[in-house]
Each structure stands twice: as C-alpha cells, then as structure tokens.
CSV table of C-alpha atoms in Angstrom, one decimal:
chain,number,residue,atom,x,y,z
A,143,UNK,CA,40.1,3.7,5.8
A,144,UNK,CA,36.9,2.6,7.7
A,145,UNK,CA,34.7,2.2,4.7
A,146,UNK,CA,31.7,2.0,7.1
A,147,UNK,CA,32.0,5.5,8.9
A,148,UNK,CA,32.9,7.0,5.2
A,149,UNK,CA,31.1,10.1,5.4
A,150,UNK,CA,31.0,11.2,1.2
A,151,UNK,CA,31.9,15.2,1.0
A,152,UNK,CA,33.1,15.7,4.7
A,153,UNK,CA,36.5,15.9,4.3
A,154,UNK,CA,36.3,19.8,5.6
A,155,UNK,CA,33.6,19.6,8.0
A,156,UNK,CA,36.1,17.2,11.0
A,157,UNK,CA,34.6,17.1,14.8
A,158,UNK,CA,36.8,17.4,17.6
A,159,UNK,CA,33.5,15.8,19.2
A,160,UNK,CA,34.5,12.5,21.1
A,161,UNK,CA,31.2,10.5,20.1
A,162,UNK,CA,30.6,7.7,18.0
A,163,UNK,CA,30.3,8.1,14.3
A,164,UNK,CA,26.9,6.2,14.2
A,165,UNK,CA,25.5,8.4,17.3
A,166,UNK,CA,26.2,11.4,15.7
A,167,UNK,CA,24.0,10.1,12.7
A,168,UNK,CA,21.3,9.1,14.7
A,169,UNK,CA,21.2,13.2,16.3
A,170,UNK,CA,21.3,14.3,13.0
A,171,UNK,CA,18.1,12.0,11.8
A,172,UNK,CA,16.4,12.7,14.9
A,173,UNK,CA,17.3,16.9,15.1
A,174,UNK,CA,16.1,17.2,11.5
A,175,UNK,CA,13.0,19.1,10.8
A,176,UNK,CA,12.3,15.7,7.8
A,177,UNK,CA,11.8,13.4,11.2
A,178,UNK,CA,9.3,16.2,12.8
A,179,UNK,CA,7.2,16.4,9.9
A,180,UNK,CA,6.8,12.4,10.0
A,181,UNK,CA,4.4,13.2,13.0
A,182,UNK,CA,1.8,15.6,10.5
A,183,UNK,CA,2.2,12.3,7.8
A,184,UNK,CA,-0.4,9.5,7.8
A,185,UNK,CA,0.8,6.0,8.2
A,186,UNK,CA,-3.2,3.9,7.5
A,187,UNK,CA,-5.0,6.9,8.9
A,188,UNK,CA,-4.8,10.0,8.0
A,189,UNK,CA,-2.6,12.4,10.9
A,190,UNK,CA,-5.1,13.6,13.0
A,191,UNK,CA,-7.7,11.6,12.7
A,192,UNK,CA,-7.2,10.6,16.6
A,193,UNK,CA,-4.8,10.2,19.4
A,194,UNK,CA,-4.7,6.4,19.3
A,195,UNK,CA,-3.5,5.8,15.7
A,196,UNK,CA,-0.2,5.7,14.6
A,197,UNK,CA,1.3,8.3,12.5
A,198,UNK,CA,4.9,7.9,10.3
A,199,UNK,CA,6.5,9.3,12.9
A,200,UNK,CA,4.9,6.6,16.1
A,201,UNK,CA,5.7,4.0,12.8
A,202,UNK,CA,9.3,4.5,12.4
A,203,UNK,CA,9.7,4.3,16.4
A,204,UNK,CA,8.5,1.3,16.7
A,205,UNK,CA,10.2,-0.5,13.6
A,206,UNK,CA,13.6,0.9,14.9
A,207,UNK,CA,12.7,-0.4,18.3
A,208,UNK,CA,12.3,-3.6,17.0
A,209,UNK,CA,15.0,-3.5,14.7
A,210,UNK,CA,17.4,-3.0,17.1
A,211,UNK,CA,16.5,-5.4,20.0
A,212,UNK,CA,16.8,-8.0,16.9
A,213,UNK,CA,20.3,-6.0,16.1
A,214,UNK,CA,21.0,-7.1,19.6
A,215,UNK,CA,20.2,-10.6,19.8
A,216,UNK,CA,22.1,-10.8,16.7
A,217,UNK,CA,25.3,-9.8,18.2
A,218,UNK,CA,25.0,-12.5,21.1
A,219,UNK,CA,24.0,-15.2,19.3
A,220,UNK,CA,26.6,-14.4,16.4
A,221,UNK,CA,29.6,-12.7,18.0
A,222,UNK,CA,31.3,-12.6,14.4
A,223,UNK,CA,28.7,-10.1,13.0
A,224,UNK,CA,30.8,-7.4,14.8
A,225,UNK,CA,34.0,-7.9,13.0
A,226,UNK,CA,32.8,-9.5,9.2
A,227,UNK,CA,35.5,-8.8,7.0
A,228,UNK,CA,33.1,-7.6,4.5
A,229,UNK,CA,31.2,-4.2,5.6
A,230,UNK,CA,27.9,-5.3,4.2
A,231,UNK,CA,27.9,-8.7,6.3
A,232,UNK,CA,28.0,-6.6,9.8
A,233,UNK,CA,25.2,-5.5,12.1
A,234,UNK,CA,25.5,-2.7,14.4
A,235,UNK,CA,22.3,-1.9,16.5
A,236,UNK,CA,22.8,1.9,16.1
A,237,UNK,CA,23.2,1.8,12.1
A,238,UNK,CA,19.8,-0.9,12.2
A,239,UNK,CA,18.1,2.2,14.2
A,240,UNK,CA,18.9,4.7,12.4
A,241,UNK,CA,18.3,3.4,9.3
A,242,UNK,CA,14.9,2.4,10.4
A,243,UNK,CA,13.9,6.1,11.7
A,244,UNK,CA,15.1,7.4,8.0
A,245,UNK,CA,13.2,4.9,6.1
A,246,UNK,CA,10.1,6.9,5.5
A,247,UNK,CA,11.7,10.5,4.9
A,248,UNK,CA,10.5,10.0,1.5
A,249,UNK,CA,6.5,9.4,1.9
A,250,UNK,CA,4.5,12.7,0.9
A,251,UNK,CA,1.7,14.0,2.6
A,252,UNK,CA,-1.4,11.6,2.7
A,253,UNK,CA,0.5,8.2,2.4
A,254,UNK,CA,0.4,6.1,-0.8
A,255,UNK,CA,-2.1,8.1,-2.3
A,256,UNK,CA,0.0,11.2,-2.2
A,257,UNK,CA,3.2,8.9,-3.5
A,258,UNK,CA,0.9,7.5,-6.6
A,259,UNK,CA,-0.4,10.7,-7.8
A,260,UNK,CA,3.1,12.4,-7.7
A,261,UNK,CA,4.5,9.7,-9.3
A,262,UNK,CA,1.5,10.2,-12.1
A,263,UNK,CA,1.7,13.5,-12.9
A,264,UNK,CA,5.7,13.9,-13.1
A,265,UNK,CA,5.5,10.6,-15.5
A,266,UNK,CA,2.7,12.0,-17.7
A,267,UNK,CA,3.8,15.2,-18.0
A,268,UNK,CA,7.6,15.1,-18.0
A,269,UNK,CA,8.6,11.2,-18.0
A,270,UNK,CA,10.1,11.5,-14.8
A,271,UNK,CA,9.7,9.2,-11.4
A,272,UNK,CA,8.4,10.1,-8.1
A,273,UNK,CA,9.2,7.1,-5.3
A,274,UNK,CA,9.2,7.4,-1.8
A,275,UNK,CA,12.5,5.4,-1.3
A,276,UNK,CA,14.7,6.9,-4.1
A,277,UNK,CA,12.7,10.8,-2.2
A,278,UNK,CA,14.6,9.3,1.2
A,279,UNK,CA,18.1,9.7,-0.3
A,280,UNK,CA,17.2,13.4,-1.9
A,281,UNK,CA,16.4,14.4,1.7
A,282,UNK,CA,19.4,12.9,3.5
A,283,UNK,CA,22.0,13.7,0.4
A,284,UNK,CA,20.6,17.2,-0.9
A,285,UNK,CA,17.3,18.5,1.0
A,286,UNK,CA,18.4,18.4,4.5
A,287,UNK,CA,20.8,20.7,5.9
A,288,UNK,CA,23.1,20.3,8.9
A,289,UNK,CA,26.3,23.2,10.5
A,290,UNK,CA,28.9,23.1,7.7
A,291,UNK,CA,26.9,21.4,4.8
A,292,UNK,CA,24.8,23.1,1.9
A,293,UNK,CA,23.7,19.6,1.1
A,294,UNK,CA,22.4,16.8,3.0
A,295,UNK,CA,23.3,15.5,6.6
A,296,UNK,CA,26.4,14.3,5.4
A,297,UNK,CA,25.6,10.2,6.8
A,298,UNK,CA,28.1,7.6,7.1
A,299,UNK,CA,28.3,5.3,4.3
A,300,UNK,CA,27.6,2.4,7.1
A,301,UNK,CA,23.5,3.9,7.3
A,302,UNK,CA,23.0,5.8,4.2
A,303,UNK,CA,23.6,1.8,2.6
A,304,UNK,CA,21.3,0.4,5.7
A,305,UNK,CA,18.8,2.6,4.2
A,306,UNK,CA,19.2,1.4,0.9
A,307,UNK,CA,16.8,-1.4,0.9
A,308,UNK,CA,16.3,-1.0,-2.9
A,309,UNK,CA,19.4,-1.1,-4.9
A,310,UNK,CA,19.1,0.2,-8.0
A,311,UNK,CA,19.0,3.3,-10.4
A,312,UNK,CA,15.1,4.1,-10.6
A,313,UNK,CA,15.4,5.1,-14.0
A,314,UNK,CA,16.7,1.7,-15.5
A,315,UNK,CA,13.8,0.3,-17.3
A,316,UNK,CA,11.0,-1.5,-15.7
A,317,UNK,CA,12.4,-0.4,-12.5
A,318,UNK,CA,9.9,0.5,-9.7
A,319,UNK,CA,11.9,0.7,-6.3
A,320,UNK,CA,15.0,2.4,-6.5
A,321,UNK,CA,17.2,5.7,-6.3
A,322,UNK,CA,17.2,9.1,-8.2
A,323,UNK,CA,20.0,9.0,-10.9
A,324,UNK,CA,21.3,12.2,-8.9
A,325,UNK,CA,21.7,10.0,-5.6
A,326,UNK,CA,22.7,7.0,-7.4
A,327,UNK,CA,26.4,8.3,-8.4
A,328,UNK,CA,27.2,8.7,-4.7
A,329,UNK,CA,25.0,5.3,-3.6
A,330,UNK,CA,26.9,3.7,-6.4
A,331,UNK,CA,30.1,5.5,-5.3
A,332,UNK,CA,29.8,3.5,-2.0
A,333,UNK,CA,28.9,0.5,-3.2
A,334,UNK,CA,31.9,0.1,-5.4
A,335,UNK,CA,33.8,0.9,-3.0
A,336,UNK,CA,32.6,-1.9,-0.4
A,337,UNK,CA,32.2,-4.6,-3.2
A,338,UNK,CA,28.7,-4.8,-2.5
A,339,UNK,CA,26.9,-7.7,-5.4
A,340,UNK,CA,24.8,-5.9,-7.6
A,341,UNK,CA,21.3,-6.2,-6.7
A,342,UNK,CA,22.4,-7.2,-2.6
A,343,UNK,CA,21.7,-5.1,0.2
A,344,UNK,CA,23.5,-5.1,3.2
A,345,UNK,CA,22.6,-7.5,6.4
A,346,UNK,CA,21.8,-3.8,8.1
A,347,UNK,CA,19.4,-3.2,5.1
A,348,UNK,CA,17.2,-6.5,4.9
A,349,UNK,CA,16.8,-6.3,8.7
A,350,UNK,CA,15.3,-3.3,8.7
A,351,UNK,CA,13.3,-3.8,5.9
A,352,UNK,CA,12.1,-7.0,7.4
A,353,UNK,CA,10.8,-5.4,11.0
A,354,UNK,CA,9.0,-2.8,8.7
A,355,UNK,CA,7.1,-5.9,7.3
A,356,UNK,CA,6.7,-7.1,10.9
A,357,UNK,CA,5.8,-3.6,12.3
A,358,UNK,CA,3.1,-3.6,9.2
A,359,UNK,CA,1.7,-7.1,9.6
A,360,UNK,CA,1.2,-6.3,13.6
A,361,UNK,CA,0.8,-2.8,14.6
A,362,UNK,CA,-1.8,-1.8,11.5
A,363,UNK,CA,-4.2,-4.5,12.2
A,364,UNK,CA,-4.0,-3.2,16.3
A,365,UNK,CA,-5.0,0.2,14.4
A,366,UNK,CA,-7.5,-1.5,12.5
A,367,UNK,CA,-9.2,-3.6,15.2
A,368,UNK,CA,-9.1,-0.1,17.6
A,369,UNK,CA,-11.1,1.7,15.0
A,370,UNK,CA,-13.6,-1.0,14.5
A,371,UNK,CA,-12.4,-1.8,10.8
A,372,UNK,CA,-11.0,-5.5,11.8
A,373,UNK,CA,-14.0,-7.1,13.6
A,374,UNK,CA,-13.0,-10.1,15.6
A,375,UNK,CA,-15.7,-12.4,15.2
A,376,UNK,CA,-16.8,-15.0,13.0
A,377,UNK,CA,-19.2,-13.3,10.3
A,378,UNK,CA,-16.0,-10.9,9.9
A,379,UNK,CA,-13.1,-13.1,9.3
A,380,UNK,CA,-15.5,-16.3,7.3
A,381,UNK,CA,-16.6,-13.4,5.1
A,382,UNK,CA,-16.2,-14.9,1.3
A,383,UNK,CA,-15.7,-10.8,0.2
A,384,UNK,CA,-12.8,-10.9,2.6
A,385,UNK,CA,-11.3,-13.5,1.7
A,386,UNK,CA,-11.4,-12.8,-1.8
A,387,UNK,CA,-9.7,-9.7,-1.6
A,388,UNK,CA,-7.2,-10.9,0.3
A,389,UNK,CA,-6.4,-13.5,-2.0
A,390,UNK,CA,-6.4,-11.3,-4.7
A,391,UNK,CA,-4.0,-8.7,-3.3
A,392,UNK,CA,-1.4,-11.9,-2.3
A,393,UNK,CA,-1.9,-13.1,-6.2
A,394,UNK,CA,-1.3,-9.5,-7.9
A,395,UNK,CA,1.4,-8.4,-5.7
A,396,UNK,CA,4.1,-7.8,-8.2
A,397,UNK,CA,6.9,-9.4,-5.3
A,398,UNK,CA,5.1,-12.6,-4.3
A,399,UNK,CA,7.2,-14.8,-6.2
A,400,UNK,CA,10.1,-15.2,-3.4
A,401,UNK,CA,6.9,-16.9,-1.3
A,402,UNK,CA,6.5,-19.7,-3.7
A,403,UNK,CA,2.6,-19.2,-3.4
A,404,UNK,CA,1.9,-21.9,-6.5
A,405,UNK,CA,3.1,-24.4,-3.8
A,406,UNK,CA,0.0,-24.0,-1.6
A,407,UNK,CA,-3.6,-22.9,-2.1
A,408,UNK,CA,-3.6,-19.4,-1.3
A,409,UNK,CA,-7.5,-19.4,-0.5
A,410,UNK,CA,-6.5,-22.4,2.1
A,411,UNK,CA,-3.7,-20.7,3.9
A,412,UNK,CA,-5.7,-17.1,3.9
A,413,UNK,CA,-9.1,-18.9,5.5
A,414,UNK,CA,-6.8,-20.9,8.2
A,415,UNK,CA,-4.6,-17.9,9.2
A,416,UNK,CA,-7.6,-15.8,9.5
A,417,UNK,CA,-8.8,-18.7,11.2
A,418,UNK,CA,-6.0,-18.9,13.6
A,419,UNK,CA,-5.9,-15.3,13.9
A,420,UNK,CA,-9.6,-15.5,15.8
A,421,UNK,CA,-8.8,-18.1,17.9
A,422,UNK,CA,-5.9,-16.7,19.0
A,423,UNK,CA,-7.9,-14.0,20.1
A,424,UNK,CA,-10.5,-15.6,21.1
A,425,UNK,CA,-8.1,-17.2,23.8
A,426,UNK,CA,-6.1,-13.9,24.6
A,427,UNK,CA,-9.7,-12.2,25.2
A,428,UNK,CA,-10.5,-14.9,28.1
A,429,UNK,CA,-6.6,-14.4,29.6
A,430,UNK,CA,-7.5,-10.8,29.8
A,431,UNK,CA,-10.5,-11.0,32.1
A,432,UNK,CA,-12.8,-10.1,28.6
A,433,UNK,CA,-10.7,-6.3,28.1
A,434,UNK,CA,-10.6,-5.7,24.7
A,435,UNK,CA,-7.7,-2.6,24.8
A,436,UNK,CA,-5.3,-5.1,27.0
A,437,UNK,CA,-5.9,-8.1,24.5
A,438,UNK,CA,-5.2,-5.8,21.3
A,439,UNK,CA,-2.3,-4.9,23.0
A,440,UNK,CA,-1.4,-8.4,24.0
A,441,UNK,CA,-2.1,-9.4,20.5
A,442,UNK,CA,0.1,-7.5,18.7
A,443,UNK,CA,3.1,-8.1,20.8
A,444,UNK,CA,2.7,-12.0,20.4
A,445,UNK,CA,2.9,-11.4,17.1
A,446,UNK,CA,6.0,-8.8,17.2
A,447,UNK,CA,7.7,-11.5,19.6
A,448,UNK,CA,6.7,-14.4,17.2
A,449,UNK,CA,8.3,-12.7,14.4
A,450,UNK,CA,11.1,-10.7,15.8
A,451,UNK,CA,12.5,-14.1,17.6
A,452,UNK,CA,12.5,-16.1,14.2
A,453,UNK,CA,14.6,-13.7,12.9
A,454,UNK,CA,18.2,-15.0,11.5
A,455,UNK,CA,20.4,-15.0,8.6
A,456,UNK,CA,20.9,-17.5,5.6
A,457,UNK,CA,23.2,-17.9,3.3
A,458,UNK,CA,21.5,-16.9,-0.4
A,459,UNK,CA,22.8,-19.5,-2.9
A,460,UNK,CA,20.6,-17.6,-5.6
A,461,UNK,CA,22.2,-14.2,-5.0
A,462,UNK,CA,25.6,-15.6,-3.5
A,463,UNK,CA,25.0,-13.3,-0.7
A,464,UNK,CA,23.6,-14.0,2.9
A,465,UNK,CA,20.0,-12.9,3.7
A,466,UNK,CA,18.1,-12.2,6.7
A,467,UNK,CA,14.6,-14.1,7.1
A,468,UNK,CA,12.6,-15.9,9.2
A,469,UNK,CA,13.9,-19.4,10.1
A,470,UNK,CA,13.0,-22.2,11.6
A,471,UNK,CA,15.1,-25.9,12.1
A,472,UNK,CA,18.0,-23.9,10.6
A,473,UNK,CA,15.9,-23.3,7.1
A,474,UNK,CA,13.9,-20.3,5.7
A,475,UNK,CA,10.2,-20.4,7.1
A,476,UNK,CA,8.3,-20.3,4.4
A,477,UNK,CA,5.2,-21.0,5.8
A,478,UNK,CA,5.6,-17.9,8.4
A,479,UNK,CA,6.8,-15.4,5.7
A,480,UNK,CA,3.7,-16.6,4.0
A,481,UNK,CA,1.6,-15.7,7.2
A,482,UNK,CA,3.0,-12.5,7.6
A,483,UNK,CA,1.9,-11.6,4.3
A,484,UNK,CA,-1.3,-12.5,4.5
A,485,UNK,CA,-1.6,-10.3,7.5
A,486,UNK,CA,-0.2,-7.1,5.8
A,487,UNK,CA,-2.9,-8.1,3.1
A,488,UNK,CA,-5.2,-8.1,5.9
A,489,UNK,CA,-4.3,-5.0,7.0
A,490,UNK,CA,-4.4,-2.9,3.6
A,491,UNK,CA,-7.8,-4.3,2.2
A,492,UNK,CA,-9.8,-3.7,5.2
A,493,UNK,CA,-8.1,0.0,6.1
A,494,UNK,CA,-6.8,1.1,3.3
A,495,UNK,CA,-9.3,-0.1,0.7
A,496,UNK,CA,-12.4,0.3,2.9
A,497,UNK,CA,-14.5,3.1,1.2
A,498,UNK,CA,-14.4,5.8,4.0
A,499,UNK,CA,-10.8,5.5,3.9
A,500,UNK,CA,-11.1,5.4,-0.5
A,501,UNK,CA,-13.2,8.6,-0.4
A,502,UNK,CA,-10.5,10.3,2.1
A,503,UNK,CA,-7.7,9.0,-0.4
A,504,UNK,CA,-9.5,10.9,-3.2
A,505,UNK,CA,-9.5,14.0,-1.6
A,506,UNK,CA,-5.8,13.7,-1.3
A,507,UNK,CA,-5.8,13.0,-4.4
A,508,UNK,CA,-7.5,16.2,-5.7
A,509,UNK,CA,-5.3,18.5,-3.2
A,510,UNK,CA,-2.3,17.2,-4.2
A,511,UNK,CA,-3.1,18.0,-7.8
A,512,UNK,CA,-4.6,21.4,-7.8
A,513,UNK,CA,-1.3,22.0,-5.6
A,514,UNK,CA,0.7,21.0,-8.7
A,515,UNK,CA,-1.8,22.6,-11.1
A,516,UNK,CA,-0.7,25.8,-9.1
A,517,UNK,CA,3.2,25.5,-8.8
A,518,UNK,CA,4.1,23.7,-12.1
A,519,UNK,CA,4.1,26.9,-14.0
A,520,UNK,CA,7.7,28.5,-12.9
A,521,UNK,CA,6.7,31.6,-14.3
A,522,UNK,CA,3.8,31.6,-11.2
A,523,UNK,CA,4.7,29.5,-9.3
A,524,UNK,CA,8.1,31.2,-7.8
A,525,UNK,CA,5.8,34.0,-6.4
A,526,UNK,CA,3.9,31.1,-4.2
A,527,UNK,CA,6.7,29.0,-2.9
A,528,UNK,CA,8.4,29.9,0.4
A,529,UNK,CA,11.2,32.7,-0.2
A,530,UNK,CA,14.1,29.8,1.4
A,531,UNK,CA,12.5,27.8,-1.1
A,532,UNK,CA,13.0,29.9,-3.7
A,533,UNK,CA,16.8,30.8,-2.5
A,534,UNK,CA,17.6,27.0,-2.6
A,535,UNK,CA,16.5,26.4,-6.1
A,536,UNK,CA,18.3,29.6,-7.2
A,537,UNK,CA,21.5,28.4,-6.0
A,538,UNK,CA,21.0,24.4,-7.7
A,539,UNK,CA,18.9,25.4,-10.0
A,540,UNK,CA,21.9,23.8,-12.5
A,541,UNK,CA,21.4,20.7,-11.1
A,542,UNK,CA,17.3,20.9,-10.1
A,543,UNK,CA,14.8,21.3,-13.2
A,544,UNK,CA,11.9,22.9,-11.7
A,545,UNK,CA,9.5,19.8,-11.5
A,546,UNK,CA,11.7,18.2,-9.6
A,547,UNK,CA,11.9,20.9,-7.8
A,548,UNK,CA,7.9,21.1,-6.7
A,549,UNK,CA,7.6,17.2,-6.5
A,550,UNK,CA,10.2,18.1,-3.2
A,551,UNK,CA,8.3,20.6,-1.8
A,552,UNK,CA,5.2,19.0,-2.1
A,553,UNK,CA,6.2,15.7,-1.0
A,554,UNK,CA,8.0,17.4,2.2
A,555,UNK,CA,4.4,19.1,3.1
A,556,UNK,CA,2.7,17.5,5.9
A,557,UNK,CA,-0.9,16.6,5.7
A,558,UNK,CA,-2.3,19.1,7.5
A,559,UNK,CA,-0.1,21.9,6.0
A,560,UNK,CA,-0.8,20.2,2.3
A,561,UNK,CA,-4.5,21.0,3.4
A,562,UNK,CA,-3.8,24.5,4.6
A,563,UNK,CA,-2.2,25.7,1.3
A,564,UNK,CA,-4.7,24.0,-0.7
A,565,UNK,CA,-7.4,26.1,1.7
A,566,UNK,CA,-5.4,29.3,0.9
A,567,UNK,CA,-5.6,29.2,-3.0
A,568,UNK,CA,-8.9,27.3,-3.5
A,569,UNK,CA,-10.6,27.9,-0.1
A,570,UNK,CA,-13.1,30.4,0.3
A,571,UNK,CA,-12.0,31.0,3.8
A,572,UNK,CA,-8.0,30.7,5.0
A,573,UNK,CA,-6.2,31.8,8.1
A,574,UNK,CA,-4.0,35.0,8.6
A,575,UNK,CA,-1.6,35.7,5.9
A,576,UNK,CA,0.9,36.2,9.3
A,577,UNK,CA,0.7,32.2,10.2
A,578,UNK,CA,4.5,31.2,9.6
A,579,UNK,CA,4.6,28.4,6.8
C-alpha cells in the first residue's frame, strides 16, 4: 500500500485516468468553486478595494509558487527526500503546491475579523469553535463535492497531511489551532497509519507553512507601502508609536517562545531591522533610477529570495523529528527567523491595525453578526438559506447540528456576497430577487 496516495473513502470511485495521483489533486483544488471564492476574500485589504492588492486567492498563488521552487531545490540538493522511508520525511513539489493553494479554504469573508467573531458567537452561545484551519478540512473532507463523492474531494493522504500544519483535535483544552473532532477521526486515521509523532507535521507541512510566513513578511508590506500605509522615510520607521507597537505585538504573541526573544532586546532588534529595512531601500530606490513601483517590486523579491534560499531542514532534538527552518553555517538562524517576524509585525500594526482599516473591520464585524442573528433560528432560518443548502443539511443533518451548519455557510460567503445578503435583509435598497446566489 502507498500510504501517501491513500485516498480515505475511494475505494469505489477507481480512474482508468493515466495521471498522477498528486496532479489529479491539484485539478480538484483548483476546479473547486472553495478556490474561486478565495478571489471575493480579503487577504490585508478588503477584496475590491483595488486592482493592485492582493486577495486570498493572488495570496495562495504566490506562497505555492514559492513553496514549490523551494520543493525543488530541495530535491537537488537532497536527492534522499524522494525516497525517505518514512512518508512524513518526503517532499514532493506538487503535494508542497497543493497544499499551499488549500491552506486558506477555511478563512470567512472579511479576513480575521470574520474568523474572530464566528469563533465568538458559536463559543458564547453554544461552546463550540470556529478556526480557519480546522474550516479547511470541513471543506476538503465534507463541504466540497467532486463526480462520485457526496463528501469532500476525496485528497490523498500525502496533501490532506501537507495541509495539516496544526496537529491537533481543536477541542482538546486550551487548544487554539487545530482540527474539528469530525475531521480529526480521519486526520487521526492517517496519521496512525504513517506513524506520524504526536504533535509533528510532516516536512510537506512546515514548508508550506513557512513560505506563508515568508509570503506574509514580504508581499503585505509591498501592499502596504503601495497604498501609502508603510512610508519609507525616516519620521515613519524612527516613530517611537511604531516601534512600540511593534514590540508589543512580538511580546504578546502567544507563539514567540520558539524565537528565544528573552535573549535579545526586542526594542534593539525592531529599531535596527526597521533601520535596515530603510536603507535597504534607500539603496534599491537609487538602483532603480528613483521609480518607486520597480523598487517595491525589487524589494520584495530580495526579500522572498533572502528567505526562500535559507531555507533547509534540521534535525529537531526537542520533538525527535526533523524541521524545516531557516539556516545558516549548518544551524537554525535565529536571528533571521527573528527578522522575519518583526516584518510580519510590521505588516499587521500598520495595515491591519491602522484605524481606517479598524473601522472597516467593525463593519464586518456587524454584518457578520446580524447574518447570524438572522440564520441561527432553524425555525427561520431554513426559509433564507439557499434550497442546495438546505438539501445538504437534510441529508447530514445526523451528523451537522444546525450552528454548525450556518458557521459553514457563512464562512464560505465571499465578501462581497456577505455584503449583498446583509443589503437584502437589513438594506433599504437590494438588487433583483432574480440575481443567482
């Protein structure tokens, strides 16, 4: 048995296709309608808000571009990678990309915002977890649809654990990244069955998690220096507010411990890599004849090239594993995992917590719940929700309470469309009743 193109609950659904196992994944991620709708979901900005910025959809793209050059490299530099006796210690380009197009399935409408509140009001008012990981796996296992399946797209086991970045049942206690107890069976299923260490992920995983950090740390700020948020000049990046906030966001970040920050000042290494950051800049600027768009643009793939080529794997004497990381003189690079940090810090407390963006994130935050407010109620709420909809849940309703069941199909709105309904029952104006939904 090839426990990596195990595909759980296909045993009457054979191909007589002569393609890869792994390349008919990646059709299925791309075909379905979940990777569309990335393109109506904001990644800083909100989707819309202009051609320029990225969307989840332009996001995903580009970390599975990156991903799988690295995937690449990889397999020259360490030819043994390709034929690991253990499945969790190979790396396949194909599984990296496709696990990196899937990662954000699971992100409602309006970004984080849209996650926290779900995750609020299903806590508060029936103790149960919204997270946009663990909502990846209901939409690849259960939500999605593909010829021959009532349930998921059917994945191999090889990218369904690439995607898996976070392993563990969401419901455990103090648990905040994770998997739904009703994907976890099968996650855990899989698992077992490769001998994976509890709490590991496989090489497949940790590299695309990894060139999601990088495509954060690079490609926001590009988003945030295009819309004039990131200023590159002195007064910006000297300013003691900034730096305070930065600081403060490395220091309360619940995961900062693997970075060792009690080692170093943190105010010192914020103020020199914002430092560093300038001058960089300031010296790309002059190379590019004084063009700002071409020295953004040159910017940010220094960076992705910096990062992407300091790529490589450990071994992980905590864990007993082997970890992929940045490293330098055959050693983790501390320092640089450090930098990138600060950079995805950069990014989130100059876009995301700027007040025009806070005042837009409030907004989605009243839309999203007055739309629960209007579908919680089954007794209501089955005459509002999409007749497919309705067919679904009457067929797992056994196995899908009915919050759950709204938490999905407001999570799988898109921005815009999350706007539209919210226009139709609180609006005073709306479109045709005829528009398709």
């Amino acid at each position: 048995m090839d426990l990596r193109r195990l595909r759980l609950g296909e045993a009457s659904i054979k191909s007589n296709e002569d393609r890869d196992e792994y390349e008919k994944d990646y059709a299925r991620l791309i075909q379905s309608p979940a990777f569309r709708r990335l393109q109506g979901k904001s990644q800083v900005f909100g989707a819309g808000t202009g051609d320029y910025y990225r969307t989840r959809l332009t996001h995903s793209l580009e970390v599975a571009q990156i991903a799988r050059e690295v995937a690449k490299r990889f397999g020259r530099s360490m030819p043994d990678l390709q034929h690991a006796e253990h499945p969790g210690l190979m790396i396949d380009p194909t599984v990296v990309e496709c696990a990196a197009l899937a990662h954000d399935f699971g992100h409602p409408p309006f970004g984080h915002k849209g996650e926290e509140v779900l995750n609020s009001l299903l806590m508060n008012e029936y103790g149960l977890k919204y997270e946009g990981n663990a909502q990846n796996f209901r939409i690849l296992m259960f939500l999605e649809k593909r010829a021959g399946s009532d349930s998921g797209l059917v994945l191999t086991a090889a990218v369904l654990l690439g995607i898996n970045k976070y392993p563990y049942l969401l419901e455990e206690e103090g648990c905040l990244k994770g998997v739904y107890a009703s994907e976890w069976e099968s996650i855990h299923e899989l698992r077992t069955l490769w001998q994976m260490p509890e709490g590991c992920s496989t090489l497949e995983a940790q590299l695309m998690d990894l060139c999601d950090d990088i495509a954060y740390s690079t490609h926001d700020i590009e988003d945030g220096i295009r819309a004039g948020k990131i200023q590159m000049n002195d007064t910006f990046f000297e300013d003691k507010r900034l730096i305070r906030n930065v600081v403060l966001e490395v220091l309360n970040d619940p995961s900062n411990k693997r970075f060792v920050w009690e080692q170093v000042s943190v105010e010192a290494m914020v103020r020199k890599v914002l430092a560093d950051y300038l001058e960089q800049w300031e010296r790309i600027f002059v190379e590019c004849n004084q063009e700002e768009s071409r020295t953004r643009r040159e910017m940010k793939a220094r960076w992705v090239s910096m990062f992407a080529n300091q790529l490589g794997i450990l071994d992980d004497s905590v864990l007993g594993w082997k970890k992929v990381t940045l490293v330098k003189d055959g050693i983790e690079d501390i320092e640089l995992l450090r930098t990138m940090e600060i950079l995805k810090k950069l990014a989130w407390v100059t876009l995301i917590k700027d007040f025009r963006v806070q005042r837009l994130q409030k907004r989605s935050e009243i839309i999203v719940e007055s739309l629960w407010s209007s579908y919680k109620d089954p007794e209501k709420g089955q005459w509002i929700v999409p007749p497919d909809w309705m067919d679904s849940y009457e067929r797992h309703k056994d196995k899908w309470s009915w919050p759950r069941f709204i938490a999905d199909y407001i999570s799988g709105m898109t921005d815009a469309y999350a706007e539209k309904v919210y226009a139709e029952l609180f609006g005073s104006k709306s479109g045709s009743i005829y528009e398709m939904d």
